[in-house]
Amino acid sequence: SGISLTVYKETDSTNTRLRELATEGAPEGTAVIAGMQTGGKGRLGRKFFSPSDTGLYMSILLRPEMTAADAVRITTAAAVAVADAVEKISGRKADIKWVNDVYIDGRKICGILTEAAFSLENGGLDYAVCGIGINVYEPEGGFPEDIKDIAGAVLDTPADDVRNRLAALVLENFMGYYHKLSENSFLQGYQSRLMWRGEDINLIRGSEITPAKLIDADEKCRLLVKYEDGTEDTISSGEISIRKR
Ligand code: ATP
């Protein structure tokens, strides 16, 4: 099955737009790309800064037959697809911060938000919309104050047709991983790029902060950690930060 693409100059959120199309019965592989988003979304109600001309904002509709727990892997496969694509385009190494943020040189160049809808009939997954926002270039005037220390871009200088090439590469890589999700084809690319692997981190869950060593990620994209008392654990939600020495 192929990809059917709709390109908008501007939309509120490519995820929101695509969820509307999903409700109208759009098939798996339907994708929306926008030149800018007026209401770009991040996880947990956060905002994704989505200016025109310098970014790539796209969402892909999936209708997988899998459990909600397995759907986490869609999001991490997308991170690997983006990492592959931006490395190819830029020649720079990309890292993945658990769970699914893509970084270059310590700066976040991509955010991914997967939203799932469940069927009321059987409680199974009805569809998932995987949204990917990439800072291709730094916007004129720089990133806004609140993210200027975090955000970065794939390229420093404009190059020919980059956004189209990047979009095509991400879609192609992603559908490749998606169709081989059960074989964990994305896992090696995920583990090898996992930021802070082998390092001392802080696990942040609510107001609780626990020091631990980050060992690896497993096939369910859980984090394997070792606490200071030597016990190991697998973590499936929360946030991490590096521990300053
Ligand atoms: P975090 O990056 O803190 O782990 P997250 O994975 O929940 O959070 P996203 O949902 O990907 O983040 O995006 C929202 C967050 O990303 C915002 O709170 C902001 O800190 C940051 N952000 C927003 N817009 C951009 C952007 N264009 N480039 C990089 N980072 C951004």
CSV table of C-alpha atoms and ligand atoms in Angstrom, one decimal:
chain,number,residue,atom,x,y,z
A,1,SER,CA,0.0,0.0,0.0
A,2,GLY,CA,1.3,3.4,-1.0
A,3,ILE,CA,1.3,6.8,0.6
A,4,SER,CA,-1.3,9.5,-0.3
A,5,LEU,CA,0.0,12.9,0.6
A,6,THR,CA,-1.8,16.2,1.1
A,7,VAL,CA,0.4,19.3,1.4
A,8,TYR,CA,-0.8,22.4,3.2
A,9,LYS,CA,0.9,25.8,3.2
A,10,GLU,CA,-0.4,26.3,6.7
A,11,THR,CA,-2.5,24.3,9.2
A,12,ASP,CA,-3.2,24.4,12.9
A,13,SER,CA,-1.6,21.0,13.6
A,14,THR,CA,-0.9,18.3,11.1
A,15,ASN,CA,-2.0,15.7,13.7
A,16,THR,CA,-5.3,17.4,14.2
A,17,ARG,CA,-5.9,17.7,10.5
A,18,LEU,CA,-5.0,14.0,9.9
A,19,ARG,CA,-7.2,12.9,12.8
A,20,GLU,CA,-10.1,14.6,11.0
A,21,LEU,CA,-9.2,12.7,7.8
A,22,ALA,CA,-9.0,9.5,9.9
A,23,THR,CA,-12.5,10.0,11.3
A,24,GLU,CA,-13.7,10.4,7.7
A,25,GLY,CA,-12.2,6.9,6.9
A,26,ALA,CA,-8.9,7.8,5.3
A,27,PRO,CA,-6.7,4.7,4.8
A,28,GLU,CA,-3.4,3.8,6.4
A,29,GLY,CA,-0.6,5.7,4.7
A,30,THR,CA,-2.5,8.9,4.4
A,31,ALA,CA,-0.1,11.7,5.2
A,32,VAL,CA,-0.3,15.4,5.8
A,33,ILE,CA,2.6,17.9,5.4
A,34,ALA,CA,2.4,21.6,6.3
A,35,GLY,CA,4.8,24.5,5.6
A,36,MET,CA,3.9,25.9,9.0
A,37,GLN,CA,1.7,25.1,12.0
A,38,THR,CA,-0.2,27.7,13.9
A,39,GLY,CA,-0.9,25.3,16.8
A,40,GLY,CA,1.9,22.7,16.8
A,41,LYS,CA,1.5,20.3,19.6
A,42,GLY,CA,3.9,18.5,21.8
A,43,ARG,CA,3.4,15.8,24.4
A,44,LEU,CA,1.4,16.5,27.6
A,45,GLY,CA,-0.2,19.6,26.1
A,46,ARG,CA,3.1,21.3,25.3
A,47,LYS,CA,3.6,23.4,22.2
A,48,PHE,CA,5.8,22.7,19.2
A,49,PHE,CA,7.3,25.8,17.7
A,50,SER,CA,6.5,25.5,14.0
A,51,PRO,CA,7.5,28.6,12.0
A,52,SER,CA,7.2,28.7,8.2
A,53,ASP,CA,10.0,28.2,5.7
A,54,THR,CA,12.5,26.6,8.1
A,55,GLY,CA,10.7,23.5,9.3
A,56,LEU,CA,9.1,20.3,8.2
A,57,TYR,CA,5.8,19.3,9.8
A,58,MET,CA,4.2,16.0,8.9
A,59,SER,CA,1.8,13.4,10.2
A,60,ILE,CA,1.2,9.8,9.0
A,61,LEU,CA,-1.9,7.8,9.5
A,62,LEU,CA,-1.6,4.2,10.6
A,63,ARG,CA,-4.2,1.6,11.2
A,64,PRO,CA,-2.1,-1.1,12.9
A,65,GLU,CA,-3.4,-4.3,14.5
A,66,MET,CA,-1.6,-4.1,17.7
A,67,THR,CA,-2.0,-3.4,21.4
A,68,ALA,CA,-1.6,0.0,22.9
A,69,ALA,CA,1.7,-1.1,24.5
A,70,ASP,CA,3.1,-2.2,21.1
A,71,ALA,CA,2.1,1.2,19.6
A,72,VAL,CA,4.9,2.8,21.6
A,73,ARG,CA,7.2,1.3,19.1
A,74,ILE,CA,5.6,3.3,16.3
A,75,THR,CA,6.9,6.4,17.9
A,76,THR,CA,10.4,5.1,18.4
A,77,ALA,CA,10.5,3.7,14.9
A,78,ALA,CA,9.7,7.2,13.7
A,79,ALA,CA,12.6,8.6,15.7
A,80,VAL,CA,15.0,6.2,14.0
A,81,ALA,CA,13.5,7.0,10.6
A,82,VAL,CA,14.2,10.7,11.3
A,83,ALA,CA,17.7,10.0,12.6
A,84,ASP,CA,18.6,8.0,9.5
A,85,ALA,CA,17.2,10.7,7.2
A,86,VAL,CA,18.8,13.7,8.9
A,87,GLU,CA,22.2,11.9,9.0
A,88,LYS,CA,22.0,11.2,5.3
A,89,ILE,CA,21.0,14.8,4.5
A,90,SER,CA,23.4,16.6,6.9
A,91,GLY,CA,26.3,14.2,7.3
A,92,ARG,CA,26.1,14.8,11.0
A,93,LYS,CA,25.4,12.2,13.7
A,94,ALA,CA,22.0,12.1,15.3
A,95,ASP,CA,21.2,11.0,18.8
A,96,ILE,CA,17.9,9.9,20.2
A,97,LYS,CA,16.8,11.1,23.7
A,98,TRP,CA,14.4,8.6,25.3
A,99,VAL,CA,11.7,8.2,24.3
A,100,ASN,CA,11.6,9.9,20.9
A,101,ASP,CA,13.4,13.3,20.6
A,102,VAL,CA,16.1,13.5,18.0
A,103,TYR,CA,19.2,15.6,18.7
A,104,ILE,CA,22.2,16.8,16.8
A,105,ASP,CA,25.2,18.1,18.7
A,106,GLY,CA,23.2,18.2,22.0
A,107,ARG,CA,20.3,20.2,20.4
A,108,LYS,CA,16.8,19.0,19.8
A,109,ILE,CA,16.1,19.1,16.1
A,110,CYS,CA,12.9,17.0,16.0
A,111,GLY,CA,9.9,16.3,18.2
A,112,ILE,CA,7.5,13.4,17.7
A,113,LEU,CA,3.9,13.1,18.9
A,114,THR,CA,1.9,10.0,18.4
A,115,GLU,CA,-1.8,10.1,19.2
A,116,ALA,CA,-3.9,7.0,19.2
A,117,ALA,CA,-7.6,6.5,19.0
A,118,PHE,CA,-9.3,3.5,20.5
A,119,SER,CA,-12.4,1.7,19.3
A,120,LEU,CA,-15.3,1.8,21.7
A,121,GLU,CA,-16.6,-1.5,20.4
A,122,ASN,CA,-13.6,-3.7,21.3
A,123,GLY,CA,-11.2,-1.3,23.1
A,124,GLY,CA,-8.6,-2.1,20.5
A,125,LEU,CA,-6.5,0.5,18.6
A,126,ASP,CA,-8.6,2.2,15.9
A,127,TYR,CA,-5.9,4.3,14.4
A,128,ALA,CA,-2.7,6.1,15.3
A,129,VAL,CA,-1.4,9.4,14.0
A,130,CYS,CA,2.3,9.9,14.1
A,131,GLY,CA,3.4,13.6,13.9
A,132,ILE,CA,6.9,14.6,13.2
A,133,GLY,CA,8.3,18.1,13.5
A,134,ILE,CA,11.8,18.9,12.3
A,135,ASN,CA,13.8,22.1,12.5
A,136,VAL,CA,15.5,22.0,9.1
A,137,TYR,CA,17.1,25.4,9.5
A,138,GLU,CA,17.3,27.9,12.3
A,139,PRO,CA,14.5,30.4,11.9
A,140,GLU,CA,15.4,34.0,11.0
A,141,GLY,CA,16.0,35.8,14.3
A,142,GLY,CA,16.7,32.5,16.1
A,143,PHE,CA,14.5,30.3,18.2
A,144,PRO,CA,12.2,31.9,20.8
A,145,GLU,CA,13.6,32.6,24.2
A,146,ASP,CA,12.0,29.6,25.9
A,147,ILE,CA,13.7,27.0,23.7
A,148,LYS,CA,16.8,28.8,22.5
A,149,ASP,CA,19.1,26.8,24.7
A,150,ILE,CA,17.4,23.5,23.7
A,151,ALA,CA,16.5,23.7,20.0
A,152,GLY,CA,18.8,23.3,17.0
A,153,ALA,CA,18.5,22.6,13.3
A,154,VAL,CA,19.5,19.9,10.8
A,155,LEU,CA,21.5,22.3,8.6
A,156,ASP,CA,23.3,25.6,9.0
A,157,THR,CA,23.0,26.8,5.4
A,158,PRO,CA,20.2,26.4,2.9
A,159,ALA,CA,20.6,23.7,0.3
A,160,ASP,CA,18.5,22.7,-2.7
A,161,ASP,CA,15.2,21.1,-2.2
A,162,VAL,CA,16.1,19.9,1.3
A,163,ARG,CA,12.6,19.8,2.8
A,164,ASN,CA,11.2,17.7,-0.1
A,165,ARG,CA,14.1,15.3,0.1
A,166,LEU,CA,13.9,15.0,3.8
A,167,ALA,CA,10.1,14.4,3.8
A,168,ALA,CA,10.5,11.7,1.2
A,169,LEU,CA,13.3,10.0,3.1
A,170,VAL,CA,11.5,10.1,6.4
A,171,LEU,CA,8.4,8.7,4.9
A,172,GLU,CA,10.2,5.9,3.1
A,173,ASN,CA,12.4,5.0,6.2
A,174,PHE,CA,9.4,5.1,8.5
A,175,MET,CA,7.1,2.9,6.4
A,176,GLY,CA,10.0,0.4,6.1
A,177,TYR,CA,10.4,0.2,9.8
A,178,TYR,CA,6.6,0.2,10.4
A,179,HIS,CA,6.0,-2.8,8.1
A,180,LYS,CA,8.7,-4.7,10.0
A,181,LEU,CA,7.8,-3.5,13.5
A,182,SER,CA,7.3,-7.1,14.7
A,183,GLU,CA,10.8,-7.9,13.7
A,184,ASN,CA,12.2,-4.9,15.7
A,185,SER,CA,14.0,-3.7,12.6
A,186,PHE,CA,14.3,-0.2,14.1
A,187,LEU,CA,15.8,-1.4,17.4
A,188,GLN,CA,19.5,-1.5,16.5
A,189,GLY,CA,19.3,2.0,15.1
A,190,TYR,CA,17.5,3.1,18.3
A,191,GLN,CA,19.9,1.5,20.8
A,192,SER,CA,23.0,2.7,19.0
A,193,ARG,CA,21.8,6.3,19.0
A,194,LEU,CA,20.4,6.3,22.6
A,195,MET,CA,21.6,9.4,24.3
A,196,TRP,CA,23.5,8.9,27.6
A,197,ARG,CA,23.8,5.2,27.3
A,198,GLY,CA,26.2,4.0,30.0
A,199,GLU,CA,26.0,7.3,31.8
A,200,ASP,CA,24.7,8.5,35.1
A,201,ILE,CA,21.3,10.0,34.8
A,202,ASN,CA,18.4,11.2,36.9
A,203,LEU,CA,15.0,9.6,36.5
A,204,ILE,CA,12.3,12.1,36.9
A,205,ARG,CA,8.8,10.8,37.7
A,206,GLY,CA,6.5,13.4,39.0
A,207,SER,CA,8.4,15.2,41.8
A,208,GLU,CA,10.5,12.1,42.5
A,209,ILE,CA,14.1,12.2,41.2
A,210,THR,CA,16.1,9.0,41.3
A,211,PRO,CA,19.8,8.7,40.3
A,212,ALA,CA,20.6,5.7,38.1
A,213,LYS,CA,22.9,4.5,35.4
A,214,LEU,CA,21.3,4.2,32.0
A,215,ILE,CA,22.1,0.8,30.6
A,216,ASP,CA,20.1,0.5,27.4
A,217,ALA,CA,16.7,0.4,25.8
A,218,ASP,CA,14.8,-2.9,25.3
A,219,GLU,CA,12.6,-4.1,22.4
A,220,LYS,CA,9.6,-2.5,24.0
A,221,CYS,CA,11.5,0.8,24.2
A,222,ARG,CA,11.6,0.7,27.9
A,223,LEU,CA,14.7,2.0,29.6
A,224,LEU,CA,17.0,-0.4,31.4
A,225,VAL,CA,18.6,1.2,34.4
A,226,LYS,CA,20.7,0.3,37.4
A,227,TYR,CA,20.2,2.0,40.7
A,228,GLU,CA,22.9,3.0,43.1
A,229,ASP,CA,22.2,-0.1,45.3
A,230,GLY,CA,22.9,-2.3,42.3
A,231,THR,CA,19.3,-3.4,41.5
A,232,GLU,CA,18.1,-3.1,37.9
A,233,ASP,CA,14.8,-1.9,36.6
A,234,THR,CA,12.8,-1.3,33.4
A,235,ILE,CA,11.2,2.1,33.0
A,236,SER,CA,8.3,2.7,30.6
A,237,SER,CA,7.4,6.3,31.4
A,238,GLY,CA,8.8,9.4,32.9
A,239,GLU,CA,11.6,11.7,31.8
A,240,ILE,CA,15.4,11.6,32.2
A,241,SER,CA,18.1,14.1,32.5
A,242,ILE,CA,21.9,13.8,32.6
A,243,ARG,CA,23.5,14.0,36.0
A,244,LYS,CA,26.1,16.8,36.2
A,245,ARG,CA,29.4,15.7,37.6
B,1,ATP,P1,11.2,17.1,26.0
B,1,ATP,O1,11.8,17.6,24.8
B,1,ATP,O2,11.3,18.1,27.2
B,1,ATP,O3,11.7,15.7,26.4
B,1,ATP,P2,8.7,16.2,24.9
B,1,ATP,O4,9.3,15.0,24.2
B,1,ATP,O5,7.4,16.0,25.6
B,1,ATP,O6,9.6,17.0,25.8
B,1,ATP,P3,7.7,17.4,22.5
B,1,ATP,O7,6.4,16.9,22.7
B,1,ATP,O8,8.5,16.7,21.4
B,1,ATP,O9,8.6,17.3,23.8
B,1,ATP,O10,7.7,18.9,22.2
B,1,ATP,C1,7.4,19.9,23.1
B,1,ATP,C2,8.6,20.5,23.8
B,1,ATP,O11,9.7,20.6,22.9
B,1,ATP,C3,8.4,21.9,24.3
B,1,ATP,O12,8.0,21.9,25.6
B,1,ATP,C4,9.7,22.6,24.1
B,1,ATP,O13,10.5,22.5,25.2
B,1,ATP,C5,10.3,21.9,23.0
B,1,ATP,N1,10.1,22.5,21.7
B,1,ATP,C6,9.1,23.2,21.2
B,1,ATP,N2,9.2,23.5,19.9
B,1,ATP,C7,10.4,23.1,19.5
B,1,ATP,C8,11.2,23.1,18.3
B,1,ATP,N3,10.7,23.7,17.2
B,1,ATP,N4,12.4,22.5,18.3
B,1,ATP,C9,12.9,21.9,19.4
B,1,ATP,N5,12.3,21.9,20.6
B,1,ATP,C10,11.0,22.4,20.7
